[in-house]
Coordinates of C-alpha atoms in Angstrom, one line a residue:
Chain A
M246 CA 0.0 0.0 0.0
P247 CA 1.8 3.1 -1.2
I248 CA -0.5 5.7 0.4
D249 CA 0.1 7.1 3.9
L250 CA -2.7 6.4 6.2
T251 CA -3.1 7.5 9.8
E252 CA -3.1 4.9 12.6
E253 CA -6.9 5.3 12.9
Q254 CA -7.4 4.8 9.2
L255 CA -5.3 1.7 9.3
M256 CA -7.2 0.4 12.3
M257 CA -10.5 1.0 10.5
R258 CA -9.2 -0.7 7.4
N259 CA -8.2 -3.7 9.5
L260 CA -11.5 -3.8 11.2
V261 CA -13.4 -3.7 7.9
R262 CA -11.1 -6.2 6.3
K263 CA -11.7 -8.6 9.1
L264 CA -15.4 -8.2 8.9
V265 CA -15.4 -8.6 5.1
N266 CA -13.2 -11.7 5.1
K267 CA -15.1 -13.4 7.9
E268 CA -18.7 -12.4 7.2
L269 CA -19.3 -10.5 4.0
A270 CA -17.2 -12.5 1.6
P271 CA -18.6 -15.9 2.3
R272 CA -22.2 -14.6 1.9
A273 CA -21.6 -12.5 -1.2
A274 CA -22.3 -15.2 -3.8
I275 CA -25.4 -16.4 -2.0
Y276 CA -27.0 -13.0 -1.8
D277 CA -26.2 -12.4 -5.5
Q278 CA -27.7 -15.7 -6.6
N279 CA -30.8 -15.3 -4.5
H280 CA -31.2 -11.6 -5.4
E281 CA -31.6 -11.1 -1.6
F282 CA -31.0 -7.8 0.2
P283 CA -28.0 -8.4 2.6
W284 CA -29.8 -7.5 5.8
E285 CA -27.3 -9.5 7.9
N286 CA -24.4 -7.3 6.5
I287 CA -26.3 -4.1 7.2
R288 CA -27.2 -5.2 10.7
K289 CA -23.6 -6.0 11.5
M290 CA -22.3 -2.8 9.9
G291 CA -24.8 -0.8 11.9
E292 CA -23.6 -2.4 15.1
L293 CA -20.0 -1.5 14.3
G294 CA -20.8 2.1 13.4
L295 CA -20.1 1.6 9.6
M296 CA -23.5 3.1 8.6
G297 CA -22.5 6.5 9.9
I298 CA -18.7 6.7 9.5
P299 CA -18.3 10.3 8.4
I300 CA -21.3 11.6 10.4
P301 CA -20.3 13.7 13.4
E302 CA -20.5 12.0 16.8
E303 CA -23.2 14.5 18.1
W304 CA -25.4 13.1 15.4
G305 CA -24.8 9.5 16.3
G306 CA -22.0 8.8 13.8
A307 CA -18.5 7.7 14.3
G308 CA -17.1 11.1 13.4
C309 CA -14.4 9.8 11.2
D310 CA -12.9 11.6 8.2
F311 CA -14.2 11.1 4.7
L312 CA -11.2 9.1 3.6
S313 CA -12.0 6.4 6.2
Y314 CA -15.5 6.2 4.8
I315 CA -14.1 5.8 1.3
I316 CA -11.7 3.1 2.4
T317 CA -14.6 1.3 4.0
I318 CA -16.6 1.3 0.7
E319 CA -13.5 0.1 -1.1
E320 CA -12.8 -2.8 1.3
I321 CA -16.5 -3.9 1.4
S322 CA -16.7 -3.8 -2.4
R323 CA -13.7 -6.1 -2.8
A324 CA -16.0 -8.9 -1.6
C325 CA -19.6 -7.6 -2.0
A326 CA -20.1 -4.7 -4.4
S327 CA -23.9 -4.7 -3.6
T328 CA -23.2 -4.0 0.0
G329 CA -20.7 -1.3 -1.1
V330 CA -23.3 0.6 -3.1
I331 CA -26.0 0.3 -0.4
L332 CA -23.5 1.9 2.0
A333 CA -22.4 4.5 -0.5
V334 CA -25.9 5.6 -1.4
H335 CA -27.1 5.5 2.2
T336 CA -24.3 7.7 3.4
S337 CA -23.3 10.0 0.6
V338 CA -26.7 11.0 -0.8
G339 CA -29.1 9.5 1.8
T340 CA -27.7 10.9 5.0
F341 CA -25.4 13.8 4.1
P342 CA -28.2 16.0 2.5
I343 CA -30.2 15.9 5.7
L344 CA -27.1 16.6 7.8
L345 CA -26.0 19.5 5.5
F346 CA -29.3 21.1 4.6
G347 CA -31.8 19.8 7.2
T348 CA -33.5 21.7 10.0
E349 CA -32.7 20.8 13.6
E350 CA -36.0 18.8 13.7
Q351 CA -35.3 17.0 10.4
K352 CA -31.8 16.1 11.6
Q353 CA -33.1 14.9 15.0
K354 CA -35.7 12.8 13.3
Y355 CA -33.5 11.0 10.8
V356 CA -29.7 11.4 11.2
P357 CA -29.0 9.5 14.4
K358 CA -31.1 6.5 13.2
L359 CA -29.5 6.6 9.8
A360 CA -26.0 6.8 11.3
A361 CA -26.8 3.8 13.5
G362 CA -28.1 1.8 10.5
E363 CA -31.6 1.5 12.0
Y364 CA -32.8 3.5 9.0
I365 CA -31.5 3.1 5.4
G366 CA -31.3 6.2 3.3
A367 CA -32.0 6.7 -0.4
F368 CA -31.8 9.4 -3.1
A369 CA -34.5 9.9 -5.7
L370 CA -33.5 12.1 -8.6
T371 CA -33.7 9.9 -11.7
E372 CA -36.8 9.7 -13.9
S373 CA -37.4 8.0 -17.2
N374 CA -36.7 11.3 -19.0
A375 CA -34.3 12.7 -16.5
G376 CA -31.1 10.8 -16.0
S377 CA -28.0 12.5 -17.1
D378 CA -30.2 15.6 -17.6
P379 CA -31.9 16.0 -14.2
G380 CA -33.2 19.5 -15.2
N381 CA -35.8 17.6 -17.2
L382 CA -37.5 16.0 -14.2
S383 CA -41.2 16.1 -14.2
T384 CA -42.4 14.8 -10.8
T385 CA -44.5 17.7 -9.4
A386 CA -45.3 18.9 -5.9
K387 CA -48.0 21.3 -5.1
L388 CA -48.4 22.9 -1.7
E389 CA -51.9 22.4 -0.4
G390 CA -52.4 23.5 3.2
N391 CA -49.7 21.8 5.3
H392 CA -48.8 19.2 2.7
Y393 CA -47.1 18.9 -0.6
I394 CA -49.1 16.8 -3.0
V395 CA -46.6 14.9 -5.1
N396 CA -47.2 13.1 -8.4
G397 CA -44.8 11.3 -10.6
T398 CA -42.5 8.3 -10.9
K399 CA -38.9 7.9 -10.1
I400 CA -36.8 5.0 -11.5
F401 CA -33.7 3.1 -10.8
I402 CA -33.7 4.1 -7.1
T403 CA -31.0 2.2 -5.1
N404 CA -32.3 1.1 -1.7
G405 CA -35.9 1.5 -3.0
G406 CA -38.2 -0.4 -0.7
V407 CA -35.7 -1.0 2.0
A408 CA -35.0 2.7 2.8
K409 CA -37.0 4.6 5.4
V410 CA -36.4 8.0 4.0
Y411 CA -36.0 9.2 0.4
V412 CA -34.2 12.4 -0.5
T413 CA -36.6 13.2 -3.4
F414 CA -36.3 15.9 -6.1
V415 CA -39.5 17.4 -7.4
R416 CA -40.7 20.4 -9.4
T417 CA -42.6 22.8 -7.1
D418 CA -43.0 25.5 -9.8
A419 CA -45.0 23.7 -12.5
D420 CA -44.2 26.4 -15.1
S421 CA -40.5 26.3 -14.5
K422 CA -38.1 24.7 -16.8
G423 CA -34.6 23.2 -16.3
Y424 CA -32.9 23.6 -13.0
K425 CA -35.1 26.3 -11.6
G426 CA -38.1 25.3 -9.7
I427 CA -36.6 22.0 -8.5
T428 CA -37.1 21.4 -4.8
C429 CA -35.9 18.7 -2.4
L430 CA -38.4 16.9 -0.1
L431 CA -37.7 14.2 2.5
V432 CA -40.2 11.5 1.7
D433 CA -40.8 9.0 4.5
K434 CA -41.5 5.4 3.5
D435 CA -45.0 5.6 5.2
T436 CA -46.2 8.6 3.4
P437 CA -49.8 8.1 2.2
G438 CA -49.9 7.9 -1.6
F439 CA -46.3 6.9 -1.8
S440 CA -45.5 3.3 -3.0
I441 CA -42.6 1.2 -4.2
G442 CA -43.1 0.2 -7.9
K443 CA -41.3 -2.4 -10.0
K444 CA -38.2 -4.0 -8.6
E445 CA -35.6 -4.1 -11.4
E446 CA -34.0 -7.4 -12.5
K447 CA -30.5 -6.3 -13.2
M448 CA -27.3 -7.7 -14.8
G449 CA -25.4 -7.3 -11.5
L450 CA -25.5 -5.8 -8.0
N451 CA -28.3 -8.3 -7.4
A452 CA -28.1 -8.0 -3.7
S453 CA -28.9 -4.3 -3.8
Q454 CA -32.5 -3.4 -4.4
T455 CA -33.3 -1.0 -7.3
T456 CA -36.9 0.0 -7.7
E457 CA -39.4 2.5 -9.0
L458 CA -41.0 5.0 -6.6
I459 CA -44.5 5.9 -7.3
F460 CA -46.1 9.2 -6.1
D461 CA -49.8 9.1 -6.5
N462 CA -51.1 12.3 -4.8
A463 CA -48.6 11.5 -2.1
R464 CA -49.0 13.7 0.9
V465 CA -45.6 14.9 2.1
P466 CA -45.8 17.2 5.2
K467 CA -44.6 20.7 4.6
E468 CA -42.0 20.4 7.3
N469 CA -40.3 17.8 5.2
L470 CA -39.1 20.5 2.7
L471 CA -35.3 20.3 2.7
G472 CA -33.8 23.8 2.4
V473 CA -36.1 26.1 0.5
E474 CA -38.2 25.8 -2.5
G475 CA -36.2 26.0 -5.7
D476 CA -33.0 25.0 -4.0
G477 CA -33.2 21.4 -5.1
F478 CA -30.7 21.5 -7.9
R479 CA -28.0 23.2 -5.8
I480 CA -28.5 20.5 -3.1
A481 CA -28.3 17.7 -5.7
M482 CA -25.1 19.1 -7.2
A483 CA -23.5 19.6 -3.8
L484 CA -24.0 15.9 -3.1
L485 CA -23.0 14.4 -6.4
D486 CA -19.3 15.3 -6.1
T487 CA -19.0 13.4 -2.9
G488 CA -21.3 10.6 -4.1
R489 CA -18.9 10.2 -7.1
I490 CA -15.9 9.6 -4.9
G491 CA -17.9 6.8 -3.1
I492 CA -18.7 5.1 -6.4
G493 CA -15.1 5.5 -7.4
A494 CA -14.2 3.6 -4.3
Q495 CA -16.7 1.0 -5.1
G496 CA -15.2 0.5 -8.5
L497 CA -11.7 0.4 -7.0
G498 CA -12.8 -2.3 -4.5
I499 CA -14.4 -4.4 -7.2
A500 CA -11.2 -4.1 -9.3
Q501 CA -9.0 -5.1 -6.3
G502 CA -11.2 -8.0 -5.5
A503 CA -11.1 -9.4 -9.0
F504 CA -7.4 -8.8 -9.3
D505 CA -6.7 -10.7 -6.0
V506 CA -8.6 -13.7 -7.4
A507 CA -6.9 -13.5 -10.8
L508 CA -3.4 -13.2 -9.3
A509 CA -3.8 -16.1 -7.0
Y510 CA -5.2 -18.2 -9.8
A511 CA -2.4 -17.2 -12.2
K512 CA 0.2 -18.3 -9.7
E513 CA -1.3 -21.7 -9.2
R514 CA -2.7 -22.6 -12.6
V515 CA -0.1 -24.5 -14.6
M516 CA -0.1 -24.6 -18.4
F517 CA 2.7 -25.7 -20.7
G518 CA 4.7 -26.7 -17.6
K519 CA 4.6 -23.4 -15.7
P520 CA 2.2 -21.1 -13.8
I521 CA 0.4 -19.0 -16.3
I522 CA 1.6 -15.8 -14.7
E523 CA 5.0 -16.7 -16.0
H524 CA 3.7 -16.7 -19.5
Q525 CA 4.2 -13.2 -20.7
A526 CA 0.7 -12.9 -22.2
V527 CA -0.9 -13.3 -18.7
G528 CA 1.9 -11.7 -16.7
F529 CA 1.6 -8.5 -18.8
M530 CA -2.2 -8.4 -18.3
L531 CA -1.7 -8.6 -14.5
A532 CA 1.0 -6.0 -14.7
D533 CA -1.4 -3.6 -16.4
M534 CA -4.2 -4.5 -14.0
A535 CA -2.0 -3.8 -10.9
T536 CA -0.9 -0.5 -12.3
Q537 CA -4.4 0.7 -13.1
I538 CA -5.6 -0.3 -9.7
D539 CA -2.8 1.7 -8.0
A540 CA -3.5 4.7 -10.1
A541 CA -7.2 4.5 -9.4
R542 CA -6.6 4.3 -5.7
M543 CA -4.4 7.4 -5.8
L544 CA -7.1 9.3 -7.7
V545 CA -9.9 8.2 -5.3
Y546 CA -7.9 8.9 -2.2
R547 CA -6.8 12.3 -3.5
A548 CA -10.4 13.3 -4.1
A549 CA -11.3 12.1 -0.6
R550 CA -8.5 14.1 0.9
L551 CA -9.6 17.2 -0.9
K552 CA -13.1 16.6 0.6
D553 CA -11.5 16.3 4.0
K554 CA -9.7 19.6 3.5
G555 CA -12.8 21.3 2.2
L556 CA -11.1 22.1 -1.1
P557 CA -12.7 22.3 -4.5
L558 CA -12.9 18.8 -6.0
S559 CA -15.4 18.7 -8.8
K560 CA -12.8 17.8 -11.5
E561 CA -10.8 15.4 -9.2
A562 CA -14.0 13.6 -8.1
S563 CA -15.0 13.1 -11.7
M564 CA -11.5 11.9 -12.6
A565 CA -11.6 9.4 -9.7
K566 CA -15.0 8.1 -10.5
M567 CA -14.4 7.8 -14.2
Y568 CA -11.0 6.2 -13.9
A569 CA -11.7 3.8 -11.0
T570 CA -14.9 2.5 -12.6
D571 CA -13.4 2.1 -16.1
T572 CA -10.6 0.3 -14.3
A573 CA -13.2 -1.9 -12.5
M574 CA -14.7 -2.9 -15.9
M575 CA -11.3 -3.5 -17.5
V576 CA -9.8 -5.5 -14.6
T577 CA -12.9 -7.7 -14.0
T578 CA -13.1 -8.5 -17.7
N579 CA -9.4 -9.5 -17.7
A580 CA -9.8 -11.4 -14.5
V581 CA -12.5 -13.5 -16.2
Q582 CA -10.2 -13.9 -19.2
I583 CA -7.3 -15.1 -17.0
L584 CA -9.5 -17.7 -15.2
G585 CA -10.8 -18.8 -18.7
G586 CA -13.7 -21.2 -18.6
Y587 CA -13.7 -21.2 -14.8
G588 CA -13.9 -17.4 -14.8
Y589 CA -17.2 -17.6 -16.7
C590 CA -18.7 -20.0 -14.2
R591 CA -20.5 -19.1 -11.0
E592 CA -18.1 -21.3 -9.0
Y593 CA -15.6 -18.4 -9.1
P594 CA -16.5 -14.9 -8.0
V595 CA -15.0 -13.0 -11.0
E596 CA -18.1 -13.3 -13.3
R597 CA -20.2 -11.7 -10.5
M598 CA -17.6 -9.0 -10.2
M599 CA -17.6 -8.3 -13.9
R600 CA -21.4 -8.1 -13.9
D601 CA -21.2 -5.8 -10.8
A602 CA -18.6 -3.6 -12.4
K603 CA -20.6 -2.5 -15.4
I604 CA -23.1 -0.3 -13.6
T605 CA -20.3 1.7 -11.9
Q606 CA -19.6 3.2 -15.3
I607 CA -23.2 4.2 -15.6
Y608 CA -24.6 5.4 -12.3
E609 CA -23.8 8.4 -10.2
G610 CA -23.1 10.2 -13.5
T611 CA -22.2 8.2 -16.5
N612 CA -18.5 8.2 -17.4
Q613 CA -19.4 10.3 -20.4
I614 CA -20.9 12.9 -18.0
Q615 CA -17.7 12.7 -15.9
R616 CA -15.6 13.5 -19.0
L617 CA -17.9 16.4 -19.6
V618 CA -17.4 17.7 -16.1
I619 CA -13.6 17.3 -16.5
A620 CA -13.6 19.1 -19.8
K621 CA -15.7 22.0 -18.5
N622 CA -13.3 22.4 -15.7
L623 CA -10.4 22.5 -18.1
I624 CA -12.1 25.2 -20.1
K625 CA -12.6 27.2 -16.9
E626 CA -9.1 26.8 -15.6
Chain B
M266 CA -13.0 -5.2 39.6
K267 CA -9.5 -4.3 38.4
I268 CA -8.7 -6.4 35.3
V269 CA -5.2 -6.6 33.8
V270 CA -4.6 -8.1 30.4
L271 CA -1.1 -9.1 29.3
M272 CA -0.8 -8.6 25.6
K273 CA 1.8 -9.4 23.0
Q274 CA 2.2 -8.0 19.5
V275 CA 3.1 -10.6 16.9
F276 CA 3.5 -11.1 13.2
D277 CA 0.2 -11.2 11.3
T278 CA -0.9 -14.8 10.9
E279 CA -0.7 -14.4 7.1
A280 CA 2.8 -12.9 7.2
K281 CA 5.5 -14.6 5.2
I282 CA 8.4 -15.4 7.4
T283 CA 11.9 -14.9 6.0
L284 CA 15.4 -14.7 7.4
D285 CA 17.6 -11.7 6.8
G286 CA 21.3 -11.7 5.8
S287 CA 22.5 -12.4 9.4
G288 CA 20.1 -15.3 9.8
K289 CA 17.6 -13.4 12.0
I290 CA 13.9 -13.3 11.4
N291 CA 13.2 -10.5 9.0
K292 CA 10.8 -7.9 10.5
Q293 CA 11.0 -5.5 7.6
G294 CA 7.6 -4.7 6.1
V295 CA 5.8 -7.4 8.1
S296 CA 2.4 -6.3 9.4
L297 CA 1.9 -6.7 13.1
V298 CA -1.2 -7.7 15.0
M299 CA -2.4 -8.4 18.6
N300 CA -1.6 -12.0 19.4
P301 CA -4.9 -13.7 18.5
Y302 CA -5.1 -15.6 21.9
D303 CA -4.7 -12.2 23.6
E304 CA -7.8 -11.0 21.8
Y305 CA -9.7 -13.7 23.7
A306 CA -8.2 -12.5 26.9
V307 CA -9.2 -8.9 26.1
E308 CA -12.7 -10.1 25.3
L309 CA -12.9 -12.1 28.5
G310 CA -11.7 -9.0 30.4
L311 CA -14.3 -6.8 28.7
R312 CA -17.1 -9.2 29.6
I313 CA -16.0 -9.3 33.2
K314 CA -16.0 -5.5 33.3
E315 CA -19.4 -5.3 31.7
K316 CA -20.8 -7.7 34.3
L317 CA -19.1 -6.4 37.4
K318 CA -18.0 -2.9 36.5
G319 CA -14.4 -2.0 36.8
E320 CA -11.5 -1.2 34.6
V321 CA -9.4 -3.1 32.0
T322 CA -5.8 -2.2 31.7
V323 CA -3.7 -3.7 28.9
V324 CA 0.0 -4.2 29.5
S325 CA 2.6 -5.0 26.9
L326 CA 6.3 -5.0 26.4
G327 CA 8.2 -3.6 23.5
G328 CA 9.0 -0.5 21.4
D329 CA 6.7 2.1 20.0
E330 CA 5.4 -0.2 17.3
V331 CA 3.5 -2.1 20.0
Q332 CA 1.2 0.9 20.5
S333 CA -0.9 -0.1 17.5
A334 CA -1.8 -3.4 19.2
L335 CA -2.5 -1.7 22.5
R336 CA -4.7 0.8 20.6
Q337 CA -6.6 -2.1 19.2
A338 CA -7.4 -3.3 22.7
L339 CA -8.4 0.2 23.7
A340 CA -10.7 0.3 20.6
M341 CA -12.3 -2.9 21.7
G342 CA -13.2 -1.3 25.0
A343 CA -10.2 -1.5 27.3
D344 CA -9.7 1.6 29.5
K345 CA -6.0 2.2 29.5
A346 CA -2.7 0.8 28.3
V347 CA 0.7 0.5 29.7
L348 CA 3.7 -0.1 27.5
V349 CA 7.1 -1.0 29.1
D350 CA 10.1 -0.6 26.9
P351 CA 12.7 -3.2 27.9
G352 CA 15.4 -1.1 26.1
T353 CA 16.7 -4.0 24.2
E354 CA 15.6 -6.6 21.7
E355 CA 17.5 -9.3 23.5
I356 CA 14.8 -10.8 25.6
D357 CA 13.5 -14.2 26.6
E358 CA 10.5 -15.4 28.6
F359 CA 12.3 -14.7 31.8
T360 CA 12.9 -11.1 30.8
T361 CA 9.3 -10.6 29.7
A362 CA 7.7 -12.2 32.7
T363 CA 10.0 -10.4 35.1
I364 CA 9.2 -7.0 33.6
L365 CA 5.5 -7.7 33.3
A366 CA 5.2 -9.0 36.8
K367 CA 7.0 -6.0 38.2
A368 CA 4.8 -3.6 36.2
V369 CA 1.6 -5.4 37.2
G370 CA 2.8 -5.8 40.7
G371 CA 2.8 -2.1 41.1
M372 CA -0.9 -1.8 40.0
E373 CA -4.1 -2.8 41.7
Y374 CA -5.4 -6.1 40.2
D375 CA -8.1 -8.6 40.9
I376 CA -7.6 -10.8 37.9
I377 CA -4.9 -11.0 35.3
L378 CA -5.6 -12.4 31.9
G379 CA -3.5 -13.3 28.8
G380 CA -3.5 -15.5 25.8
F381 CA -2.4 -19.0 26.8
K382 CA 0.3 -18.7 24.2
A383 CA 1.6 -16.3 21.6
I384 CA 1.5 -17.5 18.0
D385 CA 5.0 -16.5 17.2
D386 CA 7.3 -18.3 19.6
G387 CA 4.5 -20.4 21.2
S388 CA 6.5 -20.9 24.4
V389 CA 3.5 -20.9 26.6
Q390 CA 5.5 -19.6 29.5
V391 CA 5.0 -15.9 30.2
C392 CA 1.6 -15.9 32.0
G393 CA 2.6 -18.8 34.2
R394 CA 5.8 -17.2 35.1
V395 CA 4.1 -13.9 35.9
A396 CA 1.7 -15.8 38.2
E397 CA 4.6 -17.5 39.9
I398 CA 6.5 -14.3 40.5
L399 CA 3.4 -12.6 41.9
G400 CA 2.5 -15.6 44.0
V401 CA -1.0 -16.0 42.6
P402 CA -2.7 -19.1 41.2
V403 CA -2.8 -19.7 37.4
V404 CA -5.5 -21.5 35.5
N405 CA -4.5 -22.3 31.9
V406 CA -6.3 -22.7 28.5
V407 CA -9.6 -21.1 29.7
T408 CA -12.4 -21.0 27.2
Q409 CA -15.0 -19.4 29.5
A410 CA -15.0 -17.9 32.9
E411 CA -17.6 -16.7 35.4
V412 CA -16.2 -14.2 37.7
E413 CA -17.5 -12.8 40.9
E414 CA -16.0 -10.9 43.8
G415 CA -13.2 -13.0 45.2
K416 CA -13.4 -16.0 42.8
A417 CA -13.6 -17.2 39.3
V418 CA -15.1 -20.4 37.8
A419 CA -13.2 -21.2 34.7
T420 CA -13.9 -23.8 32.0
C421 CA -10.6 -25.1 30.6
D422 CA -9.6 -27.4 27.8
I423 CA -8.1 -30.6 29.0
D424 CA -7.1 -33.7 27.0
G425 CA -10.3 -35.1 25.5
G426 CA -12.7 -32.7 27.3
S427 CA -13.1 -29.8 29.6
A428 CA -12.7 -29.1 33.3
V429 CA -14.4 -26.6 35.4
I430 CA -12.1 -25.1 37.9
E431 CA -12.8 -22.7 40.8
V432 CA -10.0 -20.4 41.8
S433 CA -9.8 -17.6 44.4
L434 CA -8.8 -14.2 43.2
P435 CA -6.4 -12.6 42.5
A436 CA -5.4 -15.2 39.9
V437 CA -4.0 -15.4 36.4
L438 CA -6.3 -17.0 33.7
T439 CA -4.9 -17.8 30.3
A440 CA -7.3 -17.7 27.4
Q441 CA -7.9 -20.3 24.7
K442 CA -10.3 -20.0 21.8
G443 CA -13.5 -22.0 21.7
G444 CA -15.9 -20.4 24.2
I445 CA -16.2 -16.8 23.3
E446 CA -15.7 -14.7 20.2
P447 CA -13.6 -11.5 20.4
R448 CA -15.6 -8.5 19.4
Y449 CA -14.7 -6.2 16.6
P450 CA -13.7 -2.8 17.7
S451 CA -16.5 -0.4 16.6
M452 CA -15.8 2.8 14.5
K453 CA -16.6 4.8 17.6
G454 CA -14.3 2.6 19.7
I455 CA -11.5 3.3 17.2
M456 CA -12.1 7.0 17.4
Q457 CA -12.2 6.9 21.2
A458 CA -9.0 4.8 21.5
K459 CA -6.7 7.7 20.7
K460 CA -8.2 9.7 23.6
K461 CA -7.6 6.9 26.2
P462 CA -4.5 7.0 28.3
M463 CA -1.4 5.1 27.0
Q464 CA 1.5 5.2 29.5
K465 CA 4.9 4.5 28.1
I466 CA 7.5 3.6 30.7
G467 CA 11.1 2.3 30.9
L468 CA 12.7 -0.3 33.2
A469 CA 13.9 2.4 35.7
E470 CA 10.3 3.5 36.3
I471 CA 9.3 0.1 37.6
G472 CA 12.5 -0.2 39.6
L473 CA 14.4 -2.7 37.4
D474 CA 17.8 -2.5 35.6
A475 CA 19.0 -4.2 32.5
A476 CA 21.2 -6.7 34.5
Q477 CA 18.1 -7.9 36.5
V478 CA 16.3 -8.9 33.4
A479 CA 19.1 -10.1 31.2
P480 CA 17.9 -13.1 29.3
K481 CA 18.9 -16.6 30.3
V482 CA 18.1 -18.2 27.0
K483 CA 19.8 -17.2 23.7
A484 CA 18.6 -18.3 20.3
L485 CA 21.6 -19.6 18.5
N486 CA 20.2 -20.2 15.0
F487 CA 17.0 -19.8 13.0
F488 CA 16.3 -21.9 10.0
M489 CA 13.3 -22.3 7.7
P490 CA 11.5 -25.6 7.5
A491 CA 12.5 -27.8 4.6
A492 CA 10.2 -27.5 1.6
R493 CA 7.5 -30.2 1.7
A494 CA 8.2 -33.2 -0.5
A495 CA 5.8 -33.8 -3.4
G496 CA 3.0 -36.3 -2.8
K497 CA 3.0 -39.8 -4.2
T498 CA 0.6 -41.1 -6.7
V499 CA -0.2 -44.8 -6.7
P500 CA -0.9 -45.9 -10.3
G501 CA -2.7 -48.9 -11.6
E502 CA -6.2 -50.4 -11.6
P503 CA -8.4 -49.3 -8.6
A504 CA -8.4 -52.6 -6.8
E505 CA -4.7 -53.1 -7.2
A506 CA -3.8 -49.5 -6.5
A507 CA -5.9 -49.6 -3.3
R508 CA -4.1 -52.7 -2.1
E509 CA -0.7 -51.0 -2.8
L510 CA -1.9 -47.8 -1.1
A511 CA -2.9 -49.8 2.0
R512 CA 0.5 -51.5 2.0
L513 CA 2.3 -48.2 1.8
L514 CA 0.2 -46.7 4.5
R515 CA 1.0 -49.6 6.8
E516 CA 4.6 -50.3 5.9
E517 CA 6.0 -46.9 4.9
A518 CA 3.9 -44.3 6.5
K519 CA 3.0 -46.6 9.4
V520 CA -0.2 -44.8 10.0
I521 CA -2.6 -47.8 9.9

């Protein structure tokens, strides 16, 4: 490990590694095959304080720095990328917005329970016509008396159905277009008129639950307004940068997990009288994979450290997300290649990792959007 | 209840052991952990504290690098740590036990716990020696213990089964795995660990000098185990091969 970590960060990494090796790794394939939400993982993580790592102690979190949180996502994703994304969404875009923009009452109501893992958080921005272009969202909210009446459908919502609270983006000004008139509401699971729609059958991340959210004259209490009306886009953008570092860490973890399997296999598997790693064709693949993973880790940790220092990080977060997740796809694909026919079979974990890796290039801003962000920053500089 | 846990830092169980140019065990770049059996001792100590109230003090011997293992025990829930620097790397079980006993002897204690052995040298001596020096009873390979004021009832591994032993306190109990599972430190525990007291002292502060603890045993030579020989395949038709295998097991391997 080439990157200096503090004693606490090392202790946390050891703790998470132990937990992962002992409990998460052995269950990962089963959860994937059964398309089952990993409640046991979440319970254990809540117990150990992993559901509120960067949340201040006064709000029930562990009060650790952001890098510790990022390292945790990485370590968990080595073995179970589904649990990695559940944690990342729960924390980065499920809990942080309430902590950063919530009123005292909103924070009291949700943050300590989110940080303890008693509640799971979720983030509802995407709609069928508003993915990379969130300004196009069409879910509406109209204030009637003490309630917002919300109508519309959100899609691809990670933690849909298992979350207690949804940080939801709606249009409060029906005549507005684009980013203006977007407002953020905290939607409780038990809101009348709110329901969970179709559960997606996905290529990977099968243990994480991805659903539609249906708002049919849903009655959201006025006091659940996060920030002020029309402030929604600013809130969303403030979260996405840090969310991206989390997904970068997930990609990094997936890549490392697949690499570990491929390396061990290449040292043991003998073809033409020697371990296949000693054949240049395979050895060079592993050399590239190792280098890409190290580079990805440096980008992800750099972005996390910028966040810890409160410095601008838009470009660096996009670089980290894009590079780490492209690396995840490349490394997992090559890991399957190195394991050959075995790699394609469920008996080995790399086919799952390859299926899990693909989405990391797509969600939390596609890697095309990340390049756009980087390019825009280059123009500004 | 004043609970003292004797802890040793050892090589990670997954560490690859090599010898350096001068034939000594190479410590460069090896990750260090709390001796796994000591984790059971810490867990036992924490359970006693949770039941009876009190304080868990973890005591270890070594240089600054040992702080990370002590910090681990603090993160699990121990209250304070004491690290005695022997001022030399030339130590044996006598040295270690003499220093630990002197350090612990200066504290209040009702029960002293430690792993029944360390996974590095596996000498299984230190806790017993400490008990002897302090003049208190020792119960070894304890998997579970019920402690109350003045006595402990310990379940111990014995050949082919377990024994339940009652002992008066103060006493030394050495922990074996099997009965309890050491907890993971929580994130909050890790954050709190750095705020807990860690006392670093030298020999002089506990009234010892180097001559009094000079080792009596000296390791002359270290060598790596010979590489394992390749396995043997018995060829031929199944019935015939099985007969040959049985013969080899009986006559060569002498295991049946």
